[in-house]
Tab-separated table of C-alpha atoms in Angstrom:
chain	number	residue	atom	x	y	z
A	1	UNK	CA	-181.316	-61.397	-11.137
A	2	UNK	CA	-184.975	-62.436	-9.750
A	3	UNK	CA	-185.296	-64.356	-6.391
A	4	UNK	CA	-186.458	-67.791	-6.915
A	5	UNK	CA	-188.886	-69.098	-4.504
A	6	UNK	CA	-188.066	-72.612	-3.235
A	7	UNK	CA	-192.070	-72.811	-2.606
A	8	UNK	CA	-194.490	-70.549	-4.281
A	9	UNK	CA	-197.749	-70.856	-1.757
A	10	UNK	CA	-199.634	-68.547	-3.528
A	11	UNK	CA	-199.217	-70.960	-7.029
A	12	UNK	CA	-200.093	-73.887	-4.286
A	13	UNK	CA	-203.216	-72.034	-3.162
A	14	UNK	CA	-204.733	-71.261	-6.466
A	15	UNK	CA	-204.263	-75.178	-7.384
A	16	UNK	CA	-206.343	-76.132	-5.028
A	17	UNK	CA	-208.879	-73.241	-6.714
A	18	UNK	CA	-209.238	-75.164	-9.483
A	19	UNK	CA	-213.276	-76.588	-10.562
A	20	UNK	CA	-213.918	-79.906	-8.782
A	21	UNK	CA	-216.782	-81.970	-11.028
A	22	UNK	CA	-218.490	-84.153	-8.767
A	23	UNK	CA	-218.760	-87.492	-9.875
A	24	UNK	CA	-222.357	-87.198	-11.903
A	25	UNK	CA	-224.750	-90.289	-13.841
A	26	UNK	CA	-227.694	-88.529	-13.756
A	27	UNK	CA	-227.591	-84.159	-14.224
A	28	UNK	CA	-230.262	-81.819	-12.544
A	29	UNK	CA	-232.297	-81.727	-15.740
A	30	UNK	CA	-232.840	-85.776	-15.381
A	31	UNK	CA	-230.532	-86.000	-18.306
A	32	UNK	CA	-227.710	-89.145	-18.727
A	33	UNK	CA	-224.347	-88.216	-18.759
A	34	UNK	CA	-223.295	-91.644	-18.179
A	35	UNK	CA	-224.644	-93.793	-20.259
A	36	UNK	CA	-222.288	-97.242	-19.462
A	37	UNK	CA	-223.124	-96.707	-15.669
A	38	UNK	CA	-226.720	-96.380	-16.401
A	39	UNK	CA	-227.182	-99.348	-18.239
A	40	UNK	CA	-225.812	-101.676	-15.838
A	41	UNK	CA	-228.900	-101.398	-13.931
A	42	UNK	CA	-232.404	-103.414	-15.231
A	43	UNK	CA	-235.725	-101.653	-15.370
A	44	UNK	CA	-236.614	-103.574	-11.972
A	45	UNK	CA	-233.113	-101.768	-10.252
A	46	UNK	CA	-234.571	-98.516	-11.692
A	47	UNK	CA	-238.130	-98.899	-9.901
A	48	UNK	CA	-236.268	-100.279	-6.957
A	49	UNK	CA	-233.939	-97.264	-6.502
A	50	UNK	CA	-237.014	-94.593	-7.126
A	51	UNK	CA	-238.912	-96.185	-4.265
A	52	UNK	CA	-236.168	-96.105	-2.252
A	53	UNK	CA	-236.329	-92.354	-2.411
A	54	UNK	CA	-239.545	-92.163	-2.144
A	55	UNK	CA	-239.875	-94.666	1.134
A	56	UNK	CA	-237.423	-91.900	2.491
A	57	UNK	CA	-239.415	-88.811	1.364
A	58	UNK	CA	-242.637	-90.031	2.643
A	59	UNK	CA	-240.797	-91.542	6.029
A	60	UNK	CA	-239.946	-87.828	6.615
A	61	UNK	CA	-243.091	-86.275	5.867
A	62	UNK	CA	-245.214	-88.378	8.175
A	63	UNK	CA	-242.455	-87.676	10.956
A	64	UNK	CA	-242.760	-84.640	10.780
A	65	UNK	CA	-246.089	-84.420	11.128
A	66	UNK	CA	-245.677	-86.548	14.366
A	67	UNK	CA	-243.599	-84.258	15.923
A	68	UNK	CA	-246.050	-81.780	15.169
A	69	UNK	CA	-248.736	-83.898	16.917
A	70	UNK	CA	-246.520	-84.078	19.614
A	71	UNK	CA	-246.232	-88.105	19.361
A	72	UNK	CA	-242.482	-87.954	18.447
A	73	UNK	CA	-239.403	-86.100	19.880
A	74	UNK	CA	-235.897	-85.249	18.396
A	75	UNK	CA	-236.226	-84.921	14.745
A	76	UNK	CA	-233.751	-84.097	12.301
A	77	UNK	CA	-235.251	-83.490	8.705
A	78	UNK	CA	-233.826	-85.517	5.670
A	79	UNK	CA	-235.825	-84.197	2.798
A	80	UNK	CA	-233.871	-83.287	-0.268
A	81	UNK	CA	-231.269	-86.124	1.065
A	82	UNK	CA	-232.920	-88.918	-0.197
A	83	UNK	CA	-230.235	-89.590	-2.917
A	84	UNK	CA	-227.181	-89.747	-0.912
A	85	UNK	CA	-228.855	-91.584	2.020
A	86	UNK	CA	-230.420	-94.815	0.285
A	87	UNK	CA	-227.984	-94.499	-2.634
A	88	UNK	CA	-225.083	-94.706	0.057
A	89	UNK	CA	-226.688	-97.458	2.653
A	90	UNK	CA	-227.846	-100.022	-0.444
A	91	UNK	CA	-224.267	-100.540	-1.137
A	92	UNK	CA	-223.534	-102.070	1.723
A	93	UNK	CA	-224.408	-105.497	2.961
A	94	UNK	CA	-226.640	-106.480	6.034
A	95	UNK	CA	-223.124	-108.113	8.048
A	96	UNK	CA	-221.443	-104.828	7.897
A	97	UNK	CA	-221.468	-102.563	10.432
A	98	UNK	CA	-223.589	-99.061	10.504
A	99	UNK	CA	-222.519	-96.343	13.050
A	100	UNK	CA	-225.242	-93.513	12.060
A	101	UNK	CA	-225.723	-89.786	13.576
A	102	UNK	CA	-228.689	-88.218	14.538
A	103	UNK	CA	-229.978	-87.458	10.713
A	104	UNK	CA	-229.379	-90.971	9.570
A	105	UNK	CA	-232.306	-92.480	10.608
A	106	UNK	CA	-233.400	-93.917	6.939
A	107	UNK	CA	-230.512	-95.423	6.458
A	108	UNK	CA	-230.274	-96.999	9.968
A	109	UNK	CA	-233.878	-98.635	9.499
A	110	UNK	CA	-232.895	-99.830	6.357
A	111	UNK	CA	-229.914	-101.323	7.797
A	112	UNK	CA	-232.067	-103.325	9.622
A	113	UNK	CA	-233.641	-101.259	12.649
A	114	UNK	CA	-237.795	-101.616	12.570
A	115	UNK	CA	-239.417	-98.363	12.574
A	116	UNK	CA	-241.219	-98.922	15.968
A	117	UNK	CA	-237.869	-99.092	17.545
A	118	UNK	CA	-236.866	-95.474	15.828
A	119	UNK	CA	-239.887	-93.591	17.016
A	120	UNK	CA	-238.786	-94.816	20.416
A	121	UNK	CA	-235.284	-93.609	19.705
A	122	UNK	CA	-236.820	-90.030	18.963
A	123	UNK	CA	-238.722	-90.276	21.657
A	124	UNK	CA	-236.250	-90.832	24.201
A	125	UNK	CA	-237.216	-94.403	25.521
A	126	UNK	CA	-234.515	-96.958	26.208
A	127	UNK	CA	-235.907	-99.603	24.198
A	128	UNK	CA	-235.033	-97.281	20.966
A	129	UNK	CA	-231.066	-97.951	21.978
A	130	UNK	CA	-232.115	-101.867	22.750
A	131	UNK	CA	-231.015	-103.918	19.844
A	132	UNK	CA	-230.603	-106.846	21.442
A	133	UNK	CA	-233.680	-108.645	19.435
A	134	UNK	CA	-232.740	-106.638	16.425
A	135	UNK	CA	-231.215	-108.498	13.224
A	136	UNK	CA	-229.015	-105.314	12.774
A	137	UNK	CA	-225.311	-104.847	12.953
A	138	UNK	CA	-225.131	-100.776	14.300
A	139	UNK	CA	-224.711	-98.742	17.300
A	140	UNK	CA	-227.646	-96.188	18.532
A	141	UNK	CA	-227.432	-92.878	16.309
A	142	UNK	CA	-225.314	-90.483	17.909
A	143	UNK	CA	-225.785	-87.370	18.831
A	144	UNK	CA	-222.428	-85.873	19.090
A	145	UNK	CA	-221.266	-84.105	16.426
A	146	UNK	CA	-218.210	-86.152	14.584
A	147	UNK	CA	-218.141	-88.828	17.404
A	148	UNK	CA	-219.250	-91.471	15.565
A	149	UNK	CA	-215.938	-91.123	13.315
A	150	UNK	CA	-213.985	-92.304	16.056
A	151	UNK	CA	-215.950	-95.436	16.870
A	152	UNK	CA	-216.019	-96.293	13.327
A	153	UNK	CA	-212.200	-96.165	13.192
A	154	UNK	CA	-212.250	-98.750	16.533
A	155	UNK	CA	-215.205	-101.069	14.560
A	156	UNK	CA	-212.950	-101.347	11.727
A	157	UNK	CA	-209.960	-102.063	13.594
A	158	UNK	CA	-211.416	-104.863	15.694
A	159	UNK	CA	-212.907	-106.126	12.200
A	160	UNK	CA	-209.221	-106.198	11.146
A	161	UNK	CA	-207.741	-107.654	14.046
A	162	UNK	CA	-210.546	-110.866	14.129
A	163	UNK	CA	-210.074	-110.996	10.433
A	164	UNK	CA	-213.419	-110.945	9.572
A	165	UNK	CA	-214.139	-111.434	6.246
A	166	UNK	CA	-215.641	-109.206	3.686
A	167	UNK	CA	-217.065	-106.705	6.251
A	168	UNK	CA	-216.469	-102.855	6.487
A	169	UNK	CA	-217.758	-100.420	9.269
A	170	UNK	CA	-219.178	-96.974	7.610
A	171	UNK	CA	-220.538	-93.852	9.273
A	172	UNK	CA	-221.703	-90.573	8.369
A	173	UNK	CA	-221.458	-87.052	9.249
A	174	UNK	CA	-222.516	-83.324	8.257
A	175	UNK	CA	-219.923	-80.603	6.611
A	176	UNK	CA	-220.199	-79.520	10.301
A	177	UNK	CA	-218.859	-82.380	11.653
A	178	UNK	CA	-216.156	-82.183	9.484
A	179	UNK	CA	-214.827	-79.125	11.617
A	180	UNK	CA	-214.911	-81.452	14.542
A	181	UNK	CA	-211.457	-82.425	16.294
A	182	UNK	CA	-213.440	-86.445	16.042
A	183	UNK	CA	-213.583	-86.426	12.387
A	184	UNK	CA	-209.540	-85.833	12.249
A	185	UNK	CA	-208.999	-88.128	14.902
A	186	UNK	CA	-211.125	-90.486	12.970
A	187	UNK	CA	-209.968	-90.800	9.667
A	188	UNK	CA	-206.167	-90.628	10.772
A	189	UNK	CA	-206.523	-93.242	12.947
A	190	UNK	CA	-208.714	-95.194	10.041
A	191	UNK	CA	-205.804	-94.187	7.753
A	192	UNK	CA	-202.732	-95.198	9.914
A	193	UNK	CA	-204.010	-98.584	11.001
A	194	UNK	CA	-205.466	-99.250	7.196
A	195	UNK	CA	-209.217	-100.306	8.935
A	196	UNK	CA	-211.814	-101.395	6.304
A	197	UNK	CA	-214.242	-98.547	7.028
A	198	UNK	CA	-215.679	-96.031	4.365
A	199	UNK	CA	-216.564	-92.535	6.063
A	200	UNK	CA	-219.291	-89.929	4.519
A	201	UNK	CA	-219.691	-86.607	4.544
A	202	UNK	CA	-223.518	-85.396	3.310
A	203	UNK	CA	-222.645	-81.848	2.870
A	204	UNK	CA	-225.759	-80.240	2.548
A	205	UNK	CA	-224.243	-76.278	3.119
A	206	UNK	CA	-224.738	-75.923	6.297
A	207	UNK	CA	-224.184	-76.611	9.906
A	208	UNK	CA	-227.115	-75.568	11.498
A	209	UNK	CA	-226.735	-72.273	10.433
A	210	UNK	CA	-223.352	-71.946	9.598
A	211	UNK	CA	-222.848	-72.103	6.192
A	212	UNK	CA	-219.873	-74.450	4.413
A	213	UNK	CA	-217.748	-71.621	3.203
A	214	UNK	CA	-217.329	-70.300	6.563
A	215	UNK	CA	-216.677	-73.419	8.017
A	216	UNK	CA	-213.483	-74.045	6.316
A	217	UNK	CA	-211.398	-72.688	3.181
A	218	UNK	CA	-210.764	-76.156	1.660
A	219	UNK	CA	-212.088	-76.115	-1.712
A	220	UNK	CA	-213.828	-79.581	-1.196
A	221	UNK	CA	-214.423	-81.368	2.053
A	222	UNK	CA	-213.292	-84.457	0.612
A	223	UNK	CA	-209.830	-83.480	0.180
A	224	UNK	CA	-209.625	-83.865	3.827
A	225	UNK	CA	-208.883	-87.421	3.626
A	226	UNK	CA	-205.688	-86.021	1.653
A	227	UNK	CA	-204.208	-85.085	5.166
A	228	UNK	CA	-204.905	-88.800	6.695
A	229	UNK	CA	-203.486	-90.544	3.619
A	230	UNK	CA	-206.770	-91.903	2.615
A	231	UNK	CA	-208.433	-92.289	-1.134
A	232	UNK	CA	-211.251	-89.517	-1.003
A	233	UNK	CA	-213.924	-88.694	-3.990
A	234	UNK	CA	-216.693	-86.018	-4.203
A	235	UNK	CA	-219.906	-87.181	-5.881
A	236	UNK	CA	-223.234	-85.468	-6.926
A	237	UNK	CA	-225.117	-86.234	-3.815
A	238	UNK	CA	-228.399	-85.726	-5.375
A	239	UNK	CA	-227.506	-88.310	-8.132
A	240	UNK	CA	-228.954	-91.898	-6.665
A	241	UNK	CA	-226.633	-93.489	-8.800
A	242	UNK	CA	-223.718	-91.928	-8.656
A	243	UNK	CA	-224.063	-92.119	-4.681
A	244	UNK	CA	-224.794	-96.180	-5.276
A	245	UNK	CA	-222.258	-96.346	-7.821
A	246	UNK	CA	-219.223	-94.333	-5.826
A	247	UNK	CA	-220.224	-96.264	-2.008
A	248	UNK	CA	-220.083	-99.548	-4.041
A	249	UNK	CA	-216.364	-99.113	-5.167
A	250	UNK	CA	-215.440	-97.797	-1.460
A	251	UNK	CA	-216.672	-100.598	-0.192
A	252	UNK	CA	-214.934	-103.215	-2.329
A	253	UNK	CA	-212.064	-101.711	-1.644
A	254	UNK	CA	-212.568	-100.994	2.076
A	255	UNK	CA	-213.399	-105.010	2.097
A	256	UNK	CA	-210.689	-106.481	-0.089
A	257	UNK	CA	-208.142	-104.773	2.850
A	258	UNK	CA	-207.170	-101.655	1.088
A	259	UNK	CA	-207.834	-99.188	3.787
A	260	UNK	CA	-210.479	-96.808	4.482
A	261	UNK	CA	-211.950	-94.465	2.114
A	262	UNK	CA	-213.881	-90.443	2.148
A	263	UNK	CA	-216.603	-89.633	0.114
A	264	UNK	CA	-218.255	-86.317	0.123
A	265	UNK	CA	-222.053	-86.240	-0.938
A	266	UNK	CA	-222.701	-82.850	-2.347
A	267	UNK	CA	-226.567	-82.213	-1.292
A	268	UNK	CA	-229.171	-80.045	0.071
A	269	UNK	CA	-231.251	-79.637	3.735
A	270	UNK	CA	-234.591	-78.928	2.329
A	271	UNK	CA	-235.701	-77.791	5.982
A	272	UNK	CA	-234.596	-77.208	9.003
A	273	UNK	CA	-231.391	-78.545	10.792
A	274	UNK	CA	-233.609	-80.321	13.433
A	275	UNK	CA	-237.520	-79.470	14.516
A	276	UNK	CA	-236.179	-77.680	17.778
A	277	UNK	CA	-236.740	-74.476	16.739
A	278	UNK	CA	-234.559	-74.080	13.892
A	279	UNK	CA	-235.500	-71.479	10.622
A	280	UNK	CA	-233.850	-71.674	7.844
A	281	UNK	CA	-235.117	-68.742	6.270
A	282	UNK	CA	-233.160	-66.636	8.933
A	283	UNK	CA	-230.089	-67.710	7.313
A	284	UNK	CA	-230.639	-69.129	3.499
A	285	UNK	CA	-232.418	-66.809	0.903
A	286	UNK	CA	-235.169	-67.852	-1.406
A	287	UNK	CA	-232.627	-67.313	-4.021
A	288	UNK	CA	-230.034	-69.510	-2.889
A	289	UNK	CA	-232.651	-72.524	-1.771
A	290	UNK	CA	-234.602	-72.649	-5.369
A	291	UNK	CA	-231.725	-74.377	-7.556
A	292	UNK	CA	-231.372	-76.645	-5.131
A	293	UNK	CA	-235.321	-77.522	-5.034
A	294	UNK	CA	-235.042	-77.526	-8.683
A	295	UNK	CA	-232.455	-79.998	-8.354
A	296	UNK	CA	-234.624	-82.409	-6.313
A	297	UNK	CA	-233.396	-85.974	-6.702
A	298	UNK	CA	-236.964	-87.397	-6.981
A	299	UNK	CA	-237.666	-85.079	-9.350
A	300	UNK	CA	-234.709	-86.003	-11.669
A	301	UNK	CA	-235.267	-89.687	-11.514
A	302	UNK	CA	-238.979	-89.131	-11.725
A	303	UNK	CA	-238.503	-87.988	-15.366
A	304	UNK	CA	-235.905	-90.671	-16.675
A	305	UNK	CA	-238.419	-93.299	-15.441
A	306	UNK	CA	-241.319	-91.969	-16.681
A	307	UNK	CA	-240.082	-91.158	-20.219
A	308	UNK	CA	-238.808	-94.966	-19.886
A	309	UNK	CA	-242.731	-95.998	-19.187
A	310	UNK	CA	-241.462	-97.037	-15.846
A	311	UNK	CA	-243.398	-94.623	-13.529
A	312	UNK	CA	-245.990	-92.683	-13.191
A	313	UNK	CA	-248.307	-90.396	-10.568
A	314	UNK	CA	-250.503	-93.512	-9.718
A	315	UNK	CA	-247.855	-95.681	-9.416
A	316	UNK	CA	-246.341	-93.262	-7.018
A	317	UNK	CA	-248.911	-92.457	-5.077
A	318	UNK	CA	-250.029	-96.328	-4.703
A	319	UNK	CA	-246.536	-96.729	-2.776
A	320	UNK	CA	-246.816	-93.774	-0.870
A	321	UNK	CA	-250.003	-95.285	0.338
A	322	UNK	CA	-248.295	-98.326	1.406
A	323	UNK	CA	-245.291	-96.976	3.077
A	324	UNK	CA	-247.539	-94.481	4.911
A	325	UNK	CA	-249.434	-98.011	6.357
A	326	UNK	CA	-246.337	-99.176	7.394
A	327	UNK	CA	-245.257	-96.351	9.583
A	328	UNK	CA	-249.143	-96.030	11.099
A	329	UNK	CA	-248.562	-99.770	12.099
A	330	UNK	CA	-245.069	-98.657	13.226
A	331	UNK	CA	-246.551	-95.660	15.069
A	332	UNK	CA	-249.045	-98.070	16.979
A	333	UNK	CA	-246.428	-100.252	18.268
A	334	UNK	CA	-244.233	-97.479	19.578
A	335	UNK	CA	-247.250	-96.566	21.651
A	336	UNK	CA	-247.360	-99.937	23.230
A	337	UNK	CA	-244.137	-100.016	24.605
A	338	UNK	CA	-244.252	-99.598	28.245
A	339	UNK	CA	-243.935	-96.409	29.951
A	340	UNK	CA	-240.927	-95.720	31.614
A	341	UNK	CA	-239.946	-95.080	35.381
A	342	UNK	CA	-237.503	-92.800	36.736
A	343	UNK	CA	-236.167	-95.695	38.521
A	344	UNK	CA	-235.366	-97.283	35.645
A	345	UNK	CA	-234.160	-93.804	34.258
A	346	UNK	CA	-231.778	-94.188	36.831
A	347	UNK	CA	-231.139	-97.919	36.564
A	348	UNK	CA	-229.912	-97.434	32.948
A	349	UNK	CA	-226.741	-94.873	34.090
A	350	UNK	CA	-224.341	-97.048	35.223
A	351	UNK	CA	-223.687	-100.909	34.727
A	352	UNK	CA	-223.146	-100.767	38.366
A	353	UNK	CA	-224.812	-98.077	40.120
A	354	UNK	CA	-222.876	-95.542	42.730
A	355	UNK	CA	-224.233	-95.470	46.355
A	356	UNK	CA	-225.918	-92.468	46.044
A	357	UNK	CA	-228.161	-93.432	42.760
A	358	UNK	CA	-228.263	-96.779	44.075
A	359	UNK	CA	-230.400	-95.156	47.099
A	360	UNK	CA	-231.930	-93.061	44.750
A	361	UNK	CA	-233.465	-96.035	42.866
A	362	UNK	CA	-234.528	-97.553	45.723
A	363	UNK	CA	-236.251	-94.616	46.988
A	364	UNK	CA	-238.164	-93.952	43.751
A	365	UNK	CA	-239.007	-98.228	43.170
A	366	UNK	CA	-240.680	-97.847	47.018
A	367	UNK	CA	-242.861	-94.429	45.538
A	368	UNK	CA	-243.906	-96.237	42.327
A	369	UNK	CA	-244.916	-99.029	44.130
A	370	UNK	CA	-247.696	-97.597	45.902
């Protein structure tokens, strides 16, 4: 008689290898594959969605140019991720609390942060972190990979303990962030305490130069939510409506007191990881990149809206000019911010300076006075 296996781990692993189809409304060819969802939105809605993506693409292009001119500091490109970023952020209310990472500046601006302050943040100016006079429920962008997941769990717990109605905390990380301990701690804490939080994984294929398949053996990144006991879903991150619909449903679920949700958006970073010397041509081939470039979220929605007579090259060009004017005014205002002094840098290190730092502040203020 053959040996009976109590658990066939090979079979269990094979179950996880089955093909996963991400949620989708409009496919890469610009074809509507979920008519019921598409029909929920008016022509005005569709134009609004398209404008949001064009706005982010223009912000990327101008920010990229400004960094090359030496007028901005740190910058993480977002080209290619417009549907993921704008489709998700739009699903939340201004009263919801956002905890962005460094690639989530467009969402943060749409959530209420003025562009000029986002530019100051890029320059490392302290005013870029000052939200005192701004109507924005958010923390400044997190540089430490994955740390925003723990912060989000904490903020969401505060919302729950304070019995804050119809309010959630939401955050983002990339595929690389899911390999960090903070990612697991954040979703585990959120699941254990059933807090109102929505976690996004913007899976753009690479943690700087490390490809997704090298980072983890998991078939999807979304399924990592299973370990934390929270609902999870994978969505086509190049499809604005699919992301928006999923994010709205997740927000409603969390706001109703059902606990957190984890959403993976499949997207692609068209350019480098950051403007700090990264060259994607060293680790990505043209053969790998081209299908994603063809799958550009703006291309598929341009086709849909053009076919419906709602969009044209002229409409887009006119709107791009509007956005450029907005950005031009923002960089001018950022340029007018007062220059920072060394003494001010030191004053911002500690709320109460140590004796050593206090001495340095005093010394530099004396020099600055001269």
